[in-house]
Structures are given as structure tokens and as C-alpha cells.
C-alpha positions as CSV (number, residue, x, y, z in Angstrom):
1,M,74.9,109.8,87.7
2,R,78.1,108.4,86.2
3,Q,78.9,111.8,84.7
4,A,78.4,113.5,88.1
5,V,80.8,111.0,89.7
6,A,83.4,111.4,87.0
7,S,83.2,115.2,87.4
8,L,83.7,114.9,91.1
9,L,86.7,112.7,90.6
10,L,88.2,115.2,88.1
11,L,88.0,118.1,90.6
12,P,91.2,117.3,92.5
13,V,93.0,116.8,89.2
14,I,91.9,120.2,88.0
15,A,92.8,121.8,91.3
16,V,96.3,120.5,91.0
17,A,96.7,121.1,87.3
18,L,95.6,124.7,87.2
19,P,98.4,126.1,89.5
20,I,101.0,124.0,87.6
21,A,99.7,125.4,84.3
22,R,99.9,129.0,85.7
23,K,103.4,128.4,86.9
24,L,104.5,127.1,83.5
25,Q,102.9,130.1,81.9
26,D,104.7,132.4,84.3
27,D,108.0,130.7,83.6
28,D,107.7,131.2,79.8
29,P,110.7,133.4,78.9
30,P,109.8,136.9,77.5
31,T,110.1,137.6,73.8
32,C,113.2,139.8,73.4
33,P,113.1,142.3,71.9
34,P,109.4,142.9,72.7
35,P,107.0,142.7,69.8
36,N,107.0,145.8,67.5
37,F,109.9,147.3,69.5
38,D,111.4,150.4,67.8
39,S,113.2,153.6,68.4
40,V,111.2,156.9,68.8
41,A,109.3,158.5,66.0
42,G,109.5,162.2,65.0
43,F,113.0,162.6,66.3
44,N,115.0,165.8,65.8
45,L,118.7,164.9,65.7
46,A,119.9,168.5,65.6
47,R,118.0,169.3,68.8
48,Y,119.2,166.1,70.5
49,I,122.9,166.9,69.9
50,S,122.5,170.7,70.7
51,A,123.8,170.3,74.3
52,P,125.7,167.7,76.4
53,W,124.1,164.7,78.0
54,F,124.8,163.4,81.4
55,S,124.5,159.7,82.2
56,I,122.3,159.2,85.3
57,Q,122.1,155.5,85.3
58,Q,123.6,152.9,82.9
59,V,124.7,149.3,82.5
60,P,128.4,148.7,83.1
61,L,130.3,147.5,80.0
62,I,133.6,146.1,79.2
63,Y,134.8,149.5,78.0
64,Q,133.2,151.3,80.9
65,P,133.1,149.2,84.1
66,S,131.5,150.1,87.4
67,D,134.6,151.9,88.7
68,E,134.4,154.4,85.9
69,L,130.8,155.4,86.4
70,F,131.7,158.9,87.7
71,C,131.0,162.2,85.9
72,V,130.0,160.5,82.7
73,R,129.1,163.0,80.0
74,A,128.6,162.8,76.3
75,T,129.0,165.8,73.9
76,Y,128.2,165.6,70.2
77,V,129.7,168.0,67.7
78,P,128.6,167.8,64.1
79,I,131.2,168.0,61.4
80,N,128.9,170.1,59.3
81,P,125.9,171.5,61.2
82,S,124.0,172.0,58.0
83,D,124.4,168.3,57.0
84,L,124.4,165.8,59.9
85,S,124.9,162.9,57.5
86,E,128.5,163.9,57.2
87,G,129.1,162.7,60.7
88,I,129.1,163.8,64.3
89,H,132.1,163.8,66.6
90,V,131.4,161.9,69.8
91,F,133.2,163.1,72.9
92,N,132.8,160.8,75.9
93,E,134.3,161.7,79.2
94,A,134.3,160.3,82.8
95,R,136.4,159.8,85.9
96,A,137.8,156.7,87.3
97,G,137.3,155.7,91.0
98,S,135.6,158.9,92.2
99,T,134.3,162.2,91.1
100,S,137.8,163.6,91.6
101,G,139.6,160.6,90.0
102,E,141.6,160.4,86.9
103,R,139.8,161.9,83.9
104,I,139.3,159.3,81.1
105,G,137.9,159.7,77.6
106,V,138.1,162.6,75.3
107,S,136.5,166.0,75.7
108,P,135.9,168.8,73.1
109,S,138.4,171.1,74.8
110,S,141.1,168.4,74.6
111,S,144.0,168.7,72.2
112,M,143.2,165.1,71.1
113,P,140.6,164.6,68.3
114,S,137.4,162.7,69.0
115,Q,138.0,159.0,68.9
116,L,134.4,158.2,67.8
117,L,132.1,159.3,65.0
118,A,128.4,158.9,64.7
119,F,126.4,158.7,61.5
120,P,122.7,158.4,60.8
121,D,122.0,154.7,60.3
122,D,121.3,154.2,56.6
123,L,121.3,150.4,56.6
124,P,118.2,148.9,55.1
125,E,116.8,147.5,58.4
126,A,117.2,150.9,60.0
127,Q,115.4,152.6,57.1
128,A,112.5,150.1,57.1
129,N,110.3,152.4,59.2
130,A,110.7,156.0,57.9
131,S,109.0,157.5,61.0
132,T,111.7,156.1,63.3
133,A,114.7,156.1,61.1
134,Q,116.0,159.5,62.4
135,S,116.4,158.2,65.9
136,K,118.9,155.4,64.9
137,L,122.6,156.2,64.6
138,R,125.7,154.1,64.1
139,V,128.8,154.9,66.3
140,G,132.4,153.7,65.5
141,V,136.0,154.6,65.4
142,R,136.7,157.8,63.4
143,E,139.4,156.1,61.3
144,L,136.7,154.1,59.6
145,G,134.5,157.0,59.0
146,F,135.3,156.8,55.3
147,L,132.8,153.9,55.1
148,Y,130.1,156.6,55.3
149,R,131.6,158.8,52.6
150,T,129.4,159.6,49.6
151,P,130.7,157.6,46.6
152,V,132.5,159.8,44.0
153,E,132.8,158.9,40.4
154,P,136.4,159.4,39.1
155,S,134.8,161.4,36.2
156,E,133.7,164.0,38.7
157,V,137.3,164.8,39.7
158,S,139.6,167.0,37.7
159,L,142.3,164.6,36.7
160,P,145.9,165.3,35.4
161,V,147.0,163.9,32.1
162,I,149.3,161.0,32.9
163,P,150.7,159.3,29.8
164,G,151.7,155.7,29.8
165,L,149.3,154.4,32.4
166,P,148.8,150.7,31.8
167,E,145.6,149.0,30.6
168,I,144.3,145.6,31.7
169,A,145.8,144.1,28.6
170,D,149.2,145.4,29.6
171,I,149.1,143.8,33.1
172,I,147.5,140.4,32.5
173,P,149.0,138.1,29.9
174,S,146.7,137.4,27.0
175,F,146.5,133.7,27.6
176,L,145.1,134.3,31.1
177,Q,142.6,137.0,30.2
178,P,139.8,134.6,29.1
179,L,140.0,132.9,32.5
180,I,139.3,136.0,34.5
181,P,135.7,136.5,35.6
182,P,134.1,139.6,34.2
183,E,133.5,141.1,37.6
184,V,137.2,140.8,38.5
185,N,138.2,142.3,35.2
186,N,135.8,145.3,35.8
187,F,137.1,145.8,39.3
188,L,140.7,145.9,38.1
189,A,139.7,148.3,35.4
190,N,138.1,150.6,38.0
191,I,141.2,150.5,40.1
192,L,143.3,151.6,37.2
193,E,140.8,154.3,36.4
194,V,141.2,156.0,39.8
195,V,145.0,156.0,39.7
196,P,145.1,159.5,38.2
197,T,142.6,160.7,40.9
198,I,144.9,159.4,43.7
199,I,148.0,161.1,42.0
200,S,146.1,164.4,41.6
201,L,145.2,164.5,45.3
202,I,148.7,163.7,46.7
203,P,150.0,167.3,46.7
204,S,147.0,168.8,48.6
205,L,147.2,165.9,51.1
206,I,150.8,166.6,51.8
207,I,150.4,170.4,52.0
208,G,147.4,170.1,54.3
209,A,149.1,167.6,56.6
210,V,152.1,170.0,57.0
211,S,149.8,173.0,57.6
212,R,148.0,171.1,60.3
213,G,151.3,170.7,62.2
214,G,151.6,166.9,61.8
215,G,147.9,166.1,62.0
216,Q,147.1,167.4,65.5
217,Q,143.7,168.7,64.4
218,P,140.6,166.4,64.1
219,M,140.8,164.2,61.1
220,M,137.5,165.4,59.5
221,T,137.5,169.1,60.0
222,P,137.2,171.4,56.9
223,G,140.4,172.1,55.1
224,N,142.4,171.4,52.0
225,A,143.8,168.1,53.0
226,T,140.5,166.9,54.5
227,S,138.4,167.7,51.4
228,S,141.0,165.9,49.3
229,L,140.9,163.0,51.7
230,D,137.1,162.9,51.5
231,T,137.3,162.9,47.7
232,L,139.8,160.1,47.7
233,F,137.7,158.0,50.2
234,G,134.6,158.7,48.1
235,V,136.3,157.4,45.0
236,L,137.5,154.3,46.8
237,V,134.2,153.7,48.5
238,G,132.6,153.9,45.1
239,L,134.6,150.8,44.1
240,I,133.3,148.7,46.9
241,P,130.0,146.8,46.4
242,D,127.1,148.1,48.5
243,E,126.7,144.7,50.2
244,V,130.3,144.9,51.4
245,I,129.9,148.5,52.7
246,D,126.8,147.4,54.6
247,F,128.7,144.4,56.1
248,L,131.6,146.7,57.2
249,Q,129.2,149.3,58.7
250,R,127.5,146.6,60.8
251,A,130.8,145.1,61.9
252,F,132.6,148.3,62.9
253,F,129.8,150.8,63.8
254,G,127.4,149.8,66.6
255,P,123.7,150.8,66.8
256,Y,122.8,153.7,68.9
257,W,119.0,154.0,69.3
258,V,117.1,156.7,71.1
259,V,114.2,154.6,72.4
260,A,112.5,157.3,74.5
261,I,112.8,161.1,74.9
262,S,110.9,163.7,76.8
263,D,108.9,166.3,74.8
264,D,111.3,169.0,75.8
265,Y,114.4,166.9,75.1
266,Q,115.6,167.1,78.7
267,W,115.9,163.3,79.2
268,A,116.4,160.4,76.9
269,I,116.8,156.6,77.1
270,I,119.5,155.2,74.9
271,S,119.9,151.6,73.8
272,G,122.7,149.8,71.9
273,G,120.1,148.6,69.4
274,P,117.0,146.6,70.4
275,P,117.1,144.7,73.8
276,N,117.5,141.1,72.6
277,V,118.7,139.5,75.9
278,E,116.3,138.1,78.5
279,S,116.9,139.5,82.0
280,G,114.8,139.3,85.1
281,G,111.7,138.4,83.1
282,L,112.1,141.4,80.8
283,C,114.8,142.4,78.3
284,T,118.1,144.2,78.1
285,T,121.0,144.7,75.7
286,G,124.2,142.7,75.8
287,T,127.2,143.7,77.9
288,L,130.0,141.9,76.2
289,G,131.8,143.3,73.2
290,I,131.6,146.7,71.7
291,N,128.6,146.7,69.4
292,N,125.0,146.0,70.2
293,V,125.5,146.7,73.9
294,G,124.6,149.4,76.4
295,F,121.6,150.9,78.1
296,W,121.6,154.5,79.4
297,L,119.3,157.0,81.1
298,F,120.5,160.5,80.0
299,H,119.5,163.9,81.3
300,R,120.6,167.4,80.5
301,N,121.0,168.1,84.2
302,P,123.7,166.1,85.9
303,T,121.6,165.8,89.1
304,P,117.9,165.7,88.1
305,P,115.2,165.3,90.7
306,A,114.5,161.8,91.9
307,E,111.0,161.8,90.6
308,V,112.3,162.5,87.1
309,V,114.8,159.6,87.3
310,Q,111.9,157.4,88.4
311,Q,109.9,158.6,85.5
312,M,112.7,157.5,83.1
313,R,112.9,154.1,84.9
314,N,109.2,153.6,84.6
315,R,109.2,154.4,80.9
316,A,112.1,151.9,80.3
317,T,110.1,149.2,82.1
318,E,107.1,150.0,79.9
319,L,109.3,149.5,76.9
320,G,110.2,146.1,78.2
321,Y,113.6,146.8,79.8
322,D,114.8,145.2,83.0
323,V,115.9,148.3,85.0
324,S,117.4,146.3,87.8
325,V,120.6,146.0,85.7
326,L,121.1,149.8,85.8
327,Q,123.7,151.3,88.1
328,P,123.7,154.9,89.2
329,V,126.4,157.3,87.9
330,E,127.8,159.7,90.5
331,Q,127.5,163.2,89.2
332,A,127.4,165.4,92.3
333,G,130.5,167.5,92.7
334,C,131.9,166.8,89.2
335,E,133.9,169.3,87.2
336,Y,133.4,169.0,83.5
337,T,135.3,170.3,80.5
338,Q,134.0,172.9,78.0
339,S,130.9,171.8,76.2
340,T,132.1,173.1,72.8
341,P,135.5,172.7,71.1
342,A,138.2,175.2,72.1
């Protein structure tokens, strides 16, 4: 009898507690990025960059605010089509204010070289899952592309005979030499070792720069000066510890992940790395800064059917993205530059 009475007394408490518990559960923030989130598997990078992409919807960013979401197009041109690890020129173009507004960005037909380079992401975290590694890139300014040069041993370069080059013992007084850590001593020795390499490359660098008319051509196109520059960068990169190279790549090259793509490579969803910011009960990428930001819906057609756009949005939601942050890009009536370099 007492148990029955106690149960009856607890009913109102339970009736009040259950909705509160459900509300608390509903208010739990999502886990961002979602568990087991990754870019797409079985990705074909050559097929992906084979034609331009048009931004259909995207998140406004510091470097591309809402008033520049007109005629946004991305074109990717490999430095060496037979080896994409050498880098890919990134040509981004758009218009400001309207579809007939001022053209901004750089196009392949411009006299200006591409300002950005993309490289397959070879950082350890990107290579952790071999099946998805191909759909991860790093994008950064072309001037720092040397961070992705293949290290070159000075012994692999034909060096001139330069008599009288100093040794470590000639530079550092003997009474200080015991105080120098071995790693510093080795680094200085390596620097001295590459001096002949640098000297041997200077003539071809000068000749190549003059033949290019003052450097008007893209920095990393084939040519005498460029191959010499690559060799020089390769030698210098070989002197830098791997941990430092990894740090610099993370700092200056932002992640570019293809997180969804249609079977026919007609549409794609791009993310600036995993979506690690809570938004509207789901997740998104950041919007501040340059790296680890951005969320785009791409299509080969500048004006795809509405049902295809909805399909992309649905897929993004399934992946855990908050699509309410996306803004449409006006593409109707746009005039675009050539899709390949002039």
C-alpha cells in the first residue's frame, strides 16, 4: 500500500522532470566536427581540376564578403599535368557589386600570374586515411610554394670548383667551438656545403629572368630560371627539419577538402578543413582569418537546376553542415574569362 502511494506521489515529479530532461538533451551542443568526419574517398584530382567550377552558394569571408558574391569561378591549372604534386595554379575570379561590376581576382587569361598555389596535402594528419588523402589539398600564396619542393641533396647538383671556401673552423674561433651544440654545428656545415650550389645557379637565374622580360610570366612555369630556382629551393628545403616544414605548411597553406562530389564530377562540396564550429545546432567552418575557413557548393554549370542545388544542400546537411549560413552567388548574365591560359 505504501509503495502504491509513493508511486502516485512520484508521478507529478516524473511528469515535470521528463520534459526538462528532454529539453536539456536537445540543448546539448553538437560535436563539431561530427564523429568520423572526413573528405571523400576514391577521389580523382585530375578529373576534378579538368574544368572550371562555379560557386553556387558559399559562406561570405573576410577576403570575399557578400558584395563580391557575383560571377565567382575557380579554375585550376596544373604546373605539370603528369605530376600534380608539383602544384596547381589557382585562378579565382569574381565581380564586385553586380554581375557587371568590377572584375576582381585573377583569371588564366590575365597577364598576371596566379596568386595562389594548391598542393596535395602531405601532412601526417591528412595522410592518416589513405582512402581519403587524395581529396585533401593545401592552398596558399605562390611565393611560399617552395615549401613543397622536393628536397635536393647538394651532391646531386653539378657544382663548380670554388677554391678558398671557408670551413667551420675558419669561421668560429677555436675557444668557442666546444660550446656549440652539435646540431648547430651540423646546420652551419650544411649551409657552407650549399654555397657552391647557390653560386652555380646564379647565371641561369639571371639569364632566365632577363628572357622572361622582367618576370612577367608565372613564377613556376617550365624554363631555365625556374628549374634552377626549383633546384635552389630544393637544396634549401633539404636543410630545414621536417617538423619546421610541417609547421610552415600549416601556417601558410590552408586546408581545402572536397567533402562530397557527384559520381559524374558535376557538383562538389568544398570545406576549409573539417567543420569545427557549432552553428544552428549543426556545424560549419570558421569565417575569420584566411586558413581553416570557407564552405562552398560548386557546380560545373553556373546556373544548375534548383533541384540539383537542393540535392547539394541536402547532402551538406547529412554531413553535419548548417546550410543556413550559405548565401547564393549570382551567376546569371555573367561574362567569364577564358578557361585555359592564353
